[in-house]
PDB file of C-alpha atoms in Angstrom:
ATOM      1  CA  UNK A  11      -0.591   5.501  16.847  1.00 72.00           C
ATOM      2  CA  UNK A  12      -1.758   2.170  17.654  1.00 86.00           C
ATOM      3  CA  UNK A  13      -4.225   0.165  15.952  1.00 92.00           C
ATOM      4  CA  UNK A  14      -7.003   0.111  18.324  1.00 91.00           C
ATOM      5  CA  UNK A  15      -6.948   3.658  19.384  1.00 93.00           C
ATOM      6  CA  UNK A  16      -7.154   4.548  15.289  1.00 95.00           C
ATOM      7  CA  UNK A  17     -10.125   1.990  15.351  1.00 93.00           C
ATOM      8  CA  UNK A  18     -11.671   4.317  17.782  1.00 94.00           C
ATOM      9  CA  UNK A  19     -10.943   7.438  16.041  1.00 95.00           C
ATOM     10  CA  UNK A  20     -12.670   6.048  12.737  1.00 95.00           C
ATOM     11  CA  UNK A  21     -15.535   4.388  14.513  1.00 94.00           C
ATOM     12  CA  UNK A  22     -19.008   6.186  12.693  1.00 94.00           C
ATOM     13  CA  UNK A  23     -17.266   7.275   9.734  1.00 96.00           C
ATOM     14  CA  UNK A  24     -17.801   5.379   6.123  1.00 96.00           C
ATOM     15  CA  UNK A  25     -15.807   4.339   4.201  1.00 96.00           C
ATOM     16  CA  UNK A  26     -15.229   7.717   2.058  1.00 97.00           C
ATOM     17  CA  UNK A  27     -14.742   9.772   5.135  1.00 97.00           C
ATOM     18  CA  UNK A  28     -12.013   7.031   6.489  1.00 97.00           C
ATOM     19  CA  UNK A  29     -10.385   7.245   3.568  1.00 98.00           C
ATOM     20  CA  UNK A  30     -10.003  11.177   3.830  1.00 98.00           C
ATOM     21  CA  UNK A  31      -8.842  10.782   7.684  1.00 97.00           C
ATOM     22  CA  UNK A  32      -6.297   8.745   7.144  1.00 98.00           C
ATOM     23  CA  UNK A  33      -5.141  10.301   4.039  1.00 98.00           C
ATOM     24  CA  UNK A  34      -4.696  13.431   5.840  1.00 98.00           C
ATOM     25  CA  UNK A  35      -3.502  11.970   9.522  1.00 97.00           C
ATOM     26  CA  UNK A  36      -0.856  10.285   7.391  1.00 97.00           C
ATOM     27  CA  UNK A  37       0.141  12.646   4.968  1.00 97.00           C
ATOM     28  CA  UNK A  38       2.418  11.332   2.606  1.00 96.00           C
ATOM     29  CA  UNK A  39       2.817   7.647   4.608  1.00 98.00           C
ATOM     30  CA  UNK A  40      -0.444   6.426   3.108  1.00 98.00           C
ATOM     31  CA  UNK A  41      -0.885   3.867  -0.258  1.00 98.00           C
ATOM     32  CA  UNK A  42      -2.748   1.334  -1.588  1.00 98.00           C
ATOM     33  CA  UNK A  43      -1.732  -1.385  -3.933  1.00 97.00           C
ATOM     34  CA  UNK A  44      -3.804  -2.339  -7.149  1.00 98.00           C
ATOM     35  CA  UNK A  45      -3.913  -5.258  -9.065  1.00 96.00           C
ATOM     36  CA  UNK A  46      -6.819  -3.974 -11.152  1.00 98.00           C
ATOM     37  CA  UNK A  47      -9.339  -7.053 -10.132  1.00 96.00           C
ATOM     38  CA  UNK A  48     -13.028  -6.189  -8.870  1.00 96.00           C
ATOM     39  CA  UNK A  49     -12.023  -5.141  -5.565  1.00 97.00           C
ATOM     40  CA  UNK A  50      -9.414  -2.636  -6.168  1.00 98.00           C
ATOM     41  CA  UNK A  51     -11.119  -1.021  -9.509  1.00 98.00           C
ATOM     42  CA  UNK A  52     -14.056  -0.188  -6.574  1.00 98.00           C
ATOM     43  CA  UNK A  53     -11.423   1.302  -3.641  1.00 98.00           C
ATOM     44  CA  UNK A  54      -9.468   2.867  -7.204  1.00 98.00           C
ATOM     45  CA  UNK A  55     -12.905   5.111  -7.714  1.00 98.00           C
ATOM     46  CA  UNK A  56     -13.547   5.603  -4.201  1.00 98.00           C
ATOM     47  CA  UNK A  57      -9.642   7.606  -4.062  1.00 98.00           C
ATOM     48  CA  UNK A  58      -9.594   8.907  -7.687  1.00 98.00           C
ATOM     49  CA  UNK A  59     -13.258  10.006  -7.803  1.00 98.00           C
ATOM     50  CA  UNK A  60     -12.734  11.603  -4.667  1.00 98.00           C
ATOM     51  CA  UNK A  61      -9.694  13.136  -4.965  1.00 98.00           C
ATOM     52  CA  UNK A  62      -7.907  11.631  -2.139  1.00 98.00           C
ATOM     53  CA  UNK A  63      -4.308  12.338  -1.415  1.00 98.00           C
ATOM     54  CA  UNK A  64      -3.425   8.607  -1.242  1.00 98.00           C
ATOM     55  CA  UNK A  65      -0.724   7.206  -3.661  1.00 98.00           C
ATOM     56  CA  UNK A  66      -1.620   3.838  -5.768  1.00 98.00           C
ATOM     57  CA  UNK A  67       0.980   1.688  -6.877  1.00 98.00           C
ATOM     58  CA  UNK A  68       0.520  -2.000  -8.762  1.00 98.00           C
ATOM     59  CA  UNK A  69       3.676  -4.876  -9.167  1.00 98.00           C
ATOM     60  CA  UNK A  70       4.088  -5.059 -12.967  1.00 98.00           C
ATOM     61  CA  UNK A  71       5.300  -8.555 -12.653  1.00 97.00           C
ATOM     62  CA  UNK A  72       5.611  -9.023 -16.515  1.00 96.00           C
ATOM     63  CA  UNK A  73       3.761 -11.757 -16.575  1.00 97.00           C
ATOM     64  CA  UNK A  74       0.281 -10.110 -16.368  1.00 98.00           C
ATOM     65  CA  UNK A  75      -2.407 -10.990 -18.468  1.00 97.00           C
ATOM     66  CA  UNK A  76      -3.701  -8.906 -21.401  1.00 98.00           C
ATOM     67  CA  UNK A  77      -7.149  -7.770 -19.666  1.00 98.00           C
ATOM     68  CA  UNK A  78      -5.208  -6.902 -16.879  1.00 98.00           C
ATOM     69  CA  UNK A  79      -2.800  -3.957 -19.273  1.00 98.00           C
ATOM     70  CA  UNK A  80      -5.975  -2.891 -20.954  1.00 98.00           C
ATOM     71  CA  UNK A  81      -8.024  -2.211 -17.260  1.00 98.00           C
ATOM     72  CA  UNK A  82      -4.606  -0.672 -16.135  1.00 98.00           C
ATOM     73  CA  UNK A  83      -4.742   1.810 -19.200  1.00 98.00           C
ATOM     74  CA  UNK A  84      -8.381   2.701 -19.213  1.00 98.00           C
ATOM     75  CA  UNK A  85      -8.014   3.201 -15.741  1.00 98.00           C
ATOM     76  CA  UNK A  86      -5.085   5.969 -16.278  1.00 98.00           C
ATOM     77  CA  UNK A  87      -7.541   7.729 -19.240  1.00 98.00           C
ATOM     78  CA  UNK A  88     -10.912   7.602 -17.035  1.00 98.00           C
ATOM     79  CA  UNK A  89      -9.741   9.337 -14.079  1.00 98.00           C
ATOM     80  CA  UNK A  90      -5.797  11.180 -15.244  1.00 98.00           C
ATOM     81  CA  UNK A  91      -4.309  10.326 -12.124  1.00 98.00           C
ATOM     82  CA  UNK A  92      -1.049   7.945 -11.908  1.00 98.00           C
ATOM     83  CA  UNK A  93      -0.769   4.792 -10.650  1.00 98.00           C
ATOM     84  CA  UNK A  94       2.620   3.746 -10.020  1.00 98.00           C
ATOM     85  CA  UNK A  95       4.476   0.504 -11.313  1.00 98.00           C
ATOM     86  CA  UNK A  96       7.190  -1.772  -9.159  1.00 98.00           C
ATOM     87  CA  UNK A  97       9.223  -4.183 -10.795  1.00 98.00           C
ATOM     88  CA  UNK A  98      10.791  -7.074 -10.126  1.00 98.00           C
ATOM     89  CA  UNK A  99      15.147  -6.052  -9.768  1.00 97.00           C
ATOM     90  CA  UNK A 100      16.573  -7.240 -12.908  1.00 96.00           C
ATOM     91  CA  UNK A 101      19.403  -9.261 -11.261  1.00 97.00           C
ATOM     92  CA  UNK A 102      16.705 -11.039  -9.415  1.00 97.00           C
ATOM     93  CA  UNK A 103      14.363 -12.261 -12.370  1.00 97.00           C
ATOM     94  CA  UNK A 104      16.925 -12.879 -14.936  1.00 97.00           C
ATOM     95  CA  UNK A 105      19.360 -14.952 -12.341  1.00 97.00           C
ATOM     96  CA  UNK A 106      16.118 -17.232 -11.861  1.00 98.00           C
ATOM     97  CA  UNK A 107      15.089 -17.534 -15.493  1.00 97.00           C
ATOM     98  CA  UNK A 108      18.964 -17.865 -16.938  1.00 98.00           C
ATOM     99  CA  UNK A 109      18.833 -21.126 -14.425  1.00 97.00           C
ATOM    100  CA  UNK A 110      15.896 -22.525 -14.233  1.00 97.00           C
ATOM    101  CA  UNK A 111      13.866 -21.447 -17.387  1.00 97.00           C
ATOM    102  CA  UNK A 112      10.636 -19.024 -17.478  1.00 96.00           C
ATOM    103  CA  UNK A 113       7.914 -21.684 -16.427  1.00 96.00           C
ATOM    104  CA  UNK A 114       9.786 -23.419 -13.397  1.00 96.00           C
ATOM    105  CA  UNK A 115       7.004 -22.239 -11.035  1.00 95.00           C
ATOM    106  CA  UNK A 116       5.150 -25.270 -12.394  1.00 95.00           C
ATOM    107  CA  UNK A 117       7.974 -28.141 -10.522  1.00 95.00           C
ATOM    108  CA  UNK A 118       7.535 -27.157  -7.366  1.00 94.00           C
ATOM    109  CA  UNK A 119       6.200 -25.284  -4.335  1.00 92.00           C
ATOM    110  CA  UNK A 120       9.250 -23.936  -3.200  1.00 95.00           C
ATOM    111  CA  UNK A 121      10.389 -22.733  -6.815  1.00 95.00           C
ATOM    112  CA  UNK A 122       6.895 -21.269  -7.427  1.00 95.00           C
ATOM    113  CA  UNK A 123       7.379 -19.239  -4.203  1.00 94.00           C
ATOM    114  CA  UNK A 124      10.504 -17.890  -5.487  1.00 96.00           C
ATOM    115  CA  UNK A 125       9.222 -16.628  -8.685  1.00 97.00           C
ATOM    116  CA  UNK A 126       6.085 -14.750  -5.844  1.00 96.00           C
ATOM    117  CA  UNK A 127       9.031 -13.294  -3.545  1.00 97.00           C
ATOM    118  CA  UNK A 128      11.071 -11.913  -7.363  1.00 97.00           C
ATOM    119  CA  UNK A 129       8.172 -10.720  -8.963  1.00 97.00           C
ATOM    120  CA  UNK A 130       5.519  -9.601  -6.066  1.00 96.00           C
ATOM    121  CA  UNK A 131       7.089 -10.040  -2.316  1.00 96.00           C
ATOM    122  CA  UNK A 132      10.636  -7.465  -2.621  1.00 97.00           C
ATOM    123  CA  UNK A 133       8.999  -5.224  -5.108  1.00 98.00           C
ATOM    124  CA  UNK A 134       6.052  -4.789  -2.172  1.00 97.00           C
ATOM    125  CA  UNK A 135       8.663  -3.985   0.368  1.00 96.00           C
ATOM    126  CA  UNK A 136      10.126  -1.430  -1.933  1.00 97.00           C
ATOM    127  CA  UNK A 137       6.737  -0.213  -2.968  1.00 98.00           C
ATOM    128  CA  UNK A 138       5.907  -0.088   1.189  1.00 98.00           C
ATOM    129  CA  UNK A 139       9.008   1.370   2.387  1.00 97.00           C
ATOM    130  CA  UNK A 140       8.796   4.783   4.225  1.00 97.00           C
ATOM    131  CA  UNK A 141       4.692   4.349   4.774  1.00 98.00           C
ATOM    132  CA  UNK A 142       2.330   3.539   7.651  1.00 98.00           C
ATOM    133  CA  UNK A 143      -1.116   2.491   6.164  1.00 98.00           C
ATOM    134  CA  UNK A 144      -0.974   0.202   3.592  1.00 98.00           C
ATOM    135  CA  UNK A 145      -4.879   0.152   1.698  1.00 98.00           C
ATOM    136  CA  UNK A 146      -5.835  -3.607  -0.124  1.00 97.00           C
ATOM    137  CA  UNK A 147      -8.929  -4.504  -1.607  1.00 95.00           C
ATOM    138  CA  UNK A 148      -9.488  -7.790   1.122  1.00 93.00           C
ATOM    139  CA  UNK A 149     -12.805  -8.935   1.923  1.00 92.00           C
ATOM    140  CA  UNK A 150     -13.693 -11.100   4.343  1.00 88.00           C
ATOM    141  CA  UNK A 151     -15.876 -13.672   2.297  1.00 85.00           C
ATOM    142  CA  UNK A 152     -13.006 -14.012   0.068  1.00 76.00           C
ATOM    143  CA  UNK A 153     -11.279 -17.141   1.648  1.00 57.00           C
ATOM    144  CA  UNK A 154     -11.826 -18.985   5.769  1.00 58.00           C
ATOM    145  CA  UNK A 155      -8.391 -17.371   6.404  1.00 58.00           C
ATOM    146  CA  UNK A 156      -9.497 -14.039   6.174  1.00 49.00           C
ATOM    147  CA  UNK A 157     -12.685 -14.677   8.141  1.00 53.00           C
ATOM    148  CA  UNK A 158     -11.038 -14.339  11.734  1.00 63.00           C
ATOM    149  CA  UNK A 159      -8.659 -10.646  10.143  1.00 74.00           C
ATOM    150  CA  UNK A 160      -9.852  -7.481  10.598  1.00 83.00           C
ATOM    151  CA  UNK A 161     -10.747  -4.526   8.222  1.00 91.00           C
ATOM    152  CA  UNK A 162      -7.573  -2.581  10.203  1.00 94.00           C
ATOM    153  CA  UNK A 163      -4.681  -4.748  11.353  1.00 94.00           C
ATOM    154  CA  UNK A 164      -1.033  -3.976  12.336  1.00 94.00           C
ATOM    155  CA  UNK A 165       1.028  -5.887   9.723  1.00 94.00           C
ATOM    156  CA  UNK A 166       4.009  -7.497  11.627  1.00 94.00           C
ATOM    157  CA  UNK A 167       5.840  -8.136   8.474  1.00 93.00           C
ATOM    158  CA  UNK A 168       6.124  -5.091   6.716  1.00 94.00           C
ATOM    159  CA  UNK A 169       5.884  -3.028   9.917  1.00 95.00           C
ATOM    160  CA  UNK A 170       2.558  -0.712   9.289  1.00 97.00           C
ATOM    161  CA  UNK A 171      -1.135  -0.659   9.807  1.00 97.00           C
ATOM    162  CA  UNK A 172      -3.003  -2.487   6.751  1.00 97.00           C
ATOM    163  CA  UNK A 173      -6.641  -1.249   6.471  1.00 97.00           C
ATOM    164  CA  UNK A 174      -9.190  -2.820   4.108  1.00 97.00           C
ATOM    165  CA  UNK A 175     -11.637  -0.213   3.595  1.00 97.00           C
ATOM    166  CA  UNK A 176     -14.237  -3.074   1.698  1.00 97.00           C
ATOM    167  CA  UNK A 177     -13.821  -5.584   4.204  1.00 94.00           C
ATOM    168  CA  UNK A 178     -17.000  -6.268   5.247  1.00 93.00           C
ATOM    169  CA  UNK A 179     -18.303  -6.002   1.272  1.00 95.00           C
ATOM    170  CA  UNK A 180     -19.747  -9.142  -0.493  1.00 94.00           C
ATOM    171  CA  UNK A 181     -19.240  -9.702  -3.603  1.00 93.00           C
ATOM    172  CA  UNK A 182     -22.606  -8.532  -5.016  1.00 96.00           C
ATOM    173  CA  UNK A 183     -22.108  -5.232  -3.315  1.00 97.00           C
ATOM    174  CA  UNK A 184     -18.508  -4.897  -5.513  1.00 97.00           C
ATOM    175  CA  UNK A 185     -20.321  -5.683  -8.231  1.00 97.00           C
ATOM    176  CA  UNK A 186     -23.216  -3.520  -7.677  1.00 98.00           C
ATOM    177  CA  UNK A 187     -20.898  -0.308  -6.994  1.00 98.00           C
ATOM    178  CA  UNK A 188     -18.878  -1.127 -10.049  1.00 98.00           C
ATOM    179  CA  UNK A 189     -21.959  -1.143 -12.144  1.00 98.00           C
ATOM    180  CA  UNK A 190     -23.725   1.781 -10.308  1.00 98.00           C
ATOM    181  CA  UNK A 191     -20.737   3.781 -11.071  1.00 98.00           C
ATOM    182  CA  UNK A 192     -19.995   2.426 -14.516  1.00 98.00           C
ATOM    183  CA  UNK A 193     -16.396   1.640 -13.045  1.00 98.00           C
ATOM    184  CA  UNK A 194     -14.004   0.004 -15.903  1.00 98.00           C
ATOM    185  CA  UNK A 195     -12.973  -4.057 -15.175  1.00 97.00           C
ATOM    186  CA  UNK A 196     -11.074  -7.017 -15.713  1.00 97.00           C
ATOM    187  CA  UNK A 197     -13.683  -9.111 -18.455  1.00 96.00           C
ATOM    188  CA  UNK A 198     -11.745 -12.204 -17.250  1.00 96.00           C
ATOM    189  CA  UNK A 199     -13.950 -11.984 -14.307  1.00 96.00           C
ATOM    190  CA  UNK A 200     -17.185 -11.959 -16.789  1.00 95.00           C
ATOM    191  CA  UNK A 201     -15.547 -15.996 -17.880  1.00 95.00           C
ATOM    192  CA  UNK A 202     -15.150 -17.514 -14.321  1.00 93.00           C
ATOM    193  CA  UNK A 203     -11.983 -15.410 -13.028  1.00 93.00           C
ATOM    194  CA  UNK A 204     -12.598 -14.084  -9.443  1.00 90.00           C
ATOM    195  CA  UNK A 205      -8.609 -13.702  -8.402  1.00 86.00           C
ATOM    196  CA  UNK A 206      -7.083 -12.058 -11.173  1.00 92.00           C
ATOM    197  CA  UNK A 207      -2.903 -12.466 -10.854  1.00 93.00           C
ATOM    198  CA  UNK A 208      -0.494 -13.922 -13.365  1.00 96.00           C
ATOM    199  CA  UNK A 209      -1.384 -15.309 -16.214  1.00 96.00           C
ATOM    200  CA  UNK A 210       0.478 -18.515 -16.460  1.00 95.00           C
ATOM    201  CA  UNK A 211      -0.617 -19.142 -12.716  1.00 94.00           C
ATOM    202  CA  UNK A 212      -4.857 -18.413 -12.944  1.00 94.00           C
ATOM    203  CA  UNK A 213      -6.883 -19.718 -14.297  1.00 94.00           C
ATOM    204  CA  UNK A 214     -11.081 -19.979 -14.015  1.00 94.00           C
ATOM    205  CA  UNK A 215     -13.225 -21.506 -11.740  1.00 92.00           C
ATOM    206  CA  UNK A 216     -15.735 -23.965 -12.144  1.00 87.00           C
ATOM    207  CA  UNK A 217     -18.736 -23.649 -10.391  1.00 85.00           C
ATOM    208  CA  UNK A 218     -18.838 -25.343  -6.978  1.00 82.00           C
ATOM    209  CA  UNK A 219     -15.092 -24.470  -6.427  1.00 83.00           C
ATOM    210  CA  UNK A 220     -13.566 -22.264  -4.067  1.00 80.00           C
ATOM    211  CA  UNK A 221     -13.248 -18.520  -4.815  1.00 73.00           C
ATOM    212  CA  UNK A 222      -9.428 -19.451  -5.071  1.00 75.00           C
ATOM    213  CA  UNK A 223      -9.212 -22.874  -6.370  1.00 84.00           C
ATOM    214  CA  UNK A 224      -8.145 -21.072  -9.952  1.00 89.00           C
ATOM    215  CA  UNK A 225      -4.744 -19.645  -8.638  1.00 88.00           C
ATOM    216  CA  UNK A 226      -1.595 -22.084  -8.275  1.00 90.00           C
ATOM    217  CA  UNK A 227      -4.323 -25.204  -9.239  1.00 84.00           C
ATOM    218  CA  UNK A 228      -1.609 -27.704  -9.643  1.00 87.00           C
ATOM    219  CA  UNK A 229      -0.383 -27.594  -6.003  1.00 87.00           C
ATOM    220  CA  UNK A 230      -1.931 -28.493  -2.614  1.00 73.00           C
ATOM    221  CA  UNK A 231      -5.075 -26.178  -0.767  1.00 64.00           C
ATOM    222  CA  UNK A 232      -2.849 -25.681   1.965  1.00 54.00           C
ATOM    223  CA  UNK A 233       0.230 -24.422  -0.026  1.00 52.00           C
ATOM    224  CA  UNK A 234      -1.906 -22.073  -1.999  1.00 50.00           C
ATOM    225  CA  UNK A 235       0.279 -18.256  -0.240  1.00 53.00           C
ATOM    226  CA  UNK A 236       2.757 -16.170  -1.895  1.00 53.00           C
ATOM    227  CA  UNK A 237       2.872 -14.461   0.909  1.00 51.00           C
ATOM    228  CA  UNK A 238       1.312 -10.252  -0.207  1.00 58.00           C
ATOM    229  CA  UNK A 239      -0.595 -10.489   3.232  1.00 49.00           C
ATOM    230  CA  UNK A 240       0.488 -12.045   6.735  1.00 44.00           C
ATOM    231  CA  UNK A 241      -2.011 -12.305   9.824  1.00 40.00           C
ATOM    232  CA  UNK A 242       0.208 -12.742  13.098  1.00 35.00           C
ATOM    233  CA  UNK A 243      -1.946 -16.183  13.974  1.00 33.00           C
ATOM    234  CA  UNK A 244      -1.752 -18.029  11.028  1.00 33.00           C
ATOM    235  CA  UNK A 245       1.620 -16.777   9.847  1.00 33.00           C
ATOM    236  CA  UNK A 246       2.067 -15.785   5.443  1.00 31.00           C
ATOM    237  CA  UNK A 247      -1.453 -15.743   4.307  1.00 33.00           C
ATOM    238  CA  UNK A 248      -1.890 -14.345   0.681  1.00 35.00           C
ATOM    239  CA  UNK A 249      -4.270 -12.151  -1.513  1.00 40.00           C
ATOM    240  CA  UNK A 250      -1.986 -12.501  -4.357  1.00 46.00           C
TER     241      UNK A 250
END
């Protein structure tokens, strides 16, 4: 099924009753990945709460910070349903820090997308393999790149539909659902944290800077992609 005749078929539903179609039109092909930030705590509780056949998975890149574990684990007691976790191969991650030491994301660009493609990019492709609707927690507000996307898209990388089922969400409305519904969260977005990903590569915000100016700070605006999300225009664009 093509993109815009599913766009047709979900036109008038919300977001709940999306959910359910296209958990059950695609059976066992359907997942959405987690890295426990605002965003995907809300779309968690919208699935869990619901009891929507859709699988969640998250990249347990090991170098995750400690707020991060603790929303993971609350998040597995409040609602008893798994979540799975991807690693990075072994081989992979140990071949780059036997050689170039655990911080050498911090020299360059180009080794700093190497540690993204170990630890996030072939674990994704393992984690998407065999499925045709990937779910993410992308909002439109969230960066000018994602302004001219869509909330569903055909994803020419990985080869399946992505749908954002918040798209259109601003932040106060995450933030009002997560409060209304007494949804668990990452604190680290309570001291100036809006993109929660690695530790040793996030940092806050200060106020006046853009949403993701505290992710990869030490390199170039334009370089700032690992390369999670790709819009056929612009080429590798990244929620991270």
């Amino acid at each position: 099924m093509g993109v815009e005749e599913l766009k047709t078929e979900l036109q008038g539903l919300n977001t709940i009753e999306k959910l359910r179609y296209l958990a059950d039109k695609f059976a066992g092909r359907i997942i959405f990945s987690t890295s426990f930030g605002w965003e995907d705590q809300a779309i968690t509780h919208l699935i869990f709460s619901n009891d929507i056949p859709i699988k969640v998975f998250t990249l347990e890149t090991g170098r995750l910070f400690p707020e991060t574990y603790y929303v993971w684990n609350r998040t597995l007691e409040v609602y008893n349903k798994p979540i799975h976790a991807y690693y990075p191969q072994n081989e992979l991650s140990q071949e780059m820090v036997n050689t170039k030491g655990p911080n050498s994301f911090y020299e360059s660009v180009e080794n700093r997308k190497e540690c993204c493609y170990i630890r996030k990019i072939e674990p994704l492709k393992r984690a998407l393999k065999g499925n045709e609707i990937w779910i993410t927690g992308i909002r439109a507000e969230q960066s000018a790149n994602r302004e001219d996307m869509h909330d569903l898209e055909w994803d020419e990388g990985n080869q399946l539909i992505k749908f954002h089922p918040i798209f259109d969400w601003t932040l106060d409305d995450v933030k009002s659902y997560i409060k209304e519904n007494n949804i668990v969260y990452n604190t680290l977005h309570d001291k100036g944290f809006p993109s929660i990903g690695c530790a040793p590569c996030t940092r806050a915000v200060q106020p006046g800077e853009d949403f993701r100016a505290g992710r990869w700070w030490w390199e170039d605006q334009s370089k700032k992609e690992c390369g999670l999300h790709a819009t056929e225009a612009e080429g590798v664009k990244a929620e991270g």
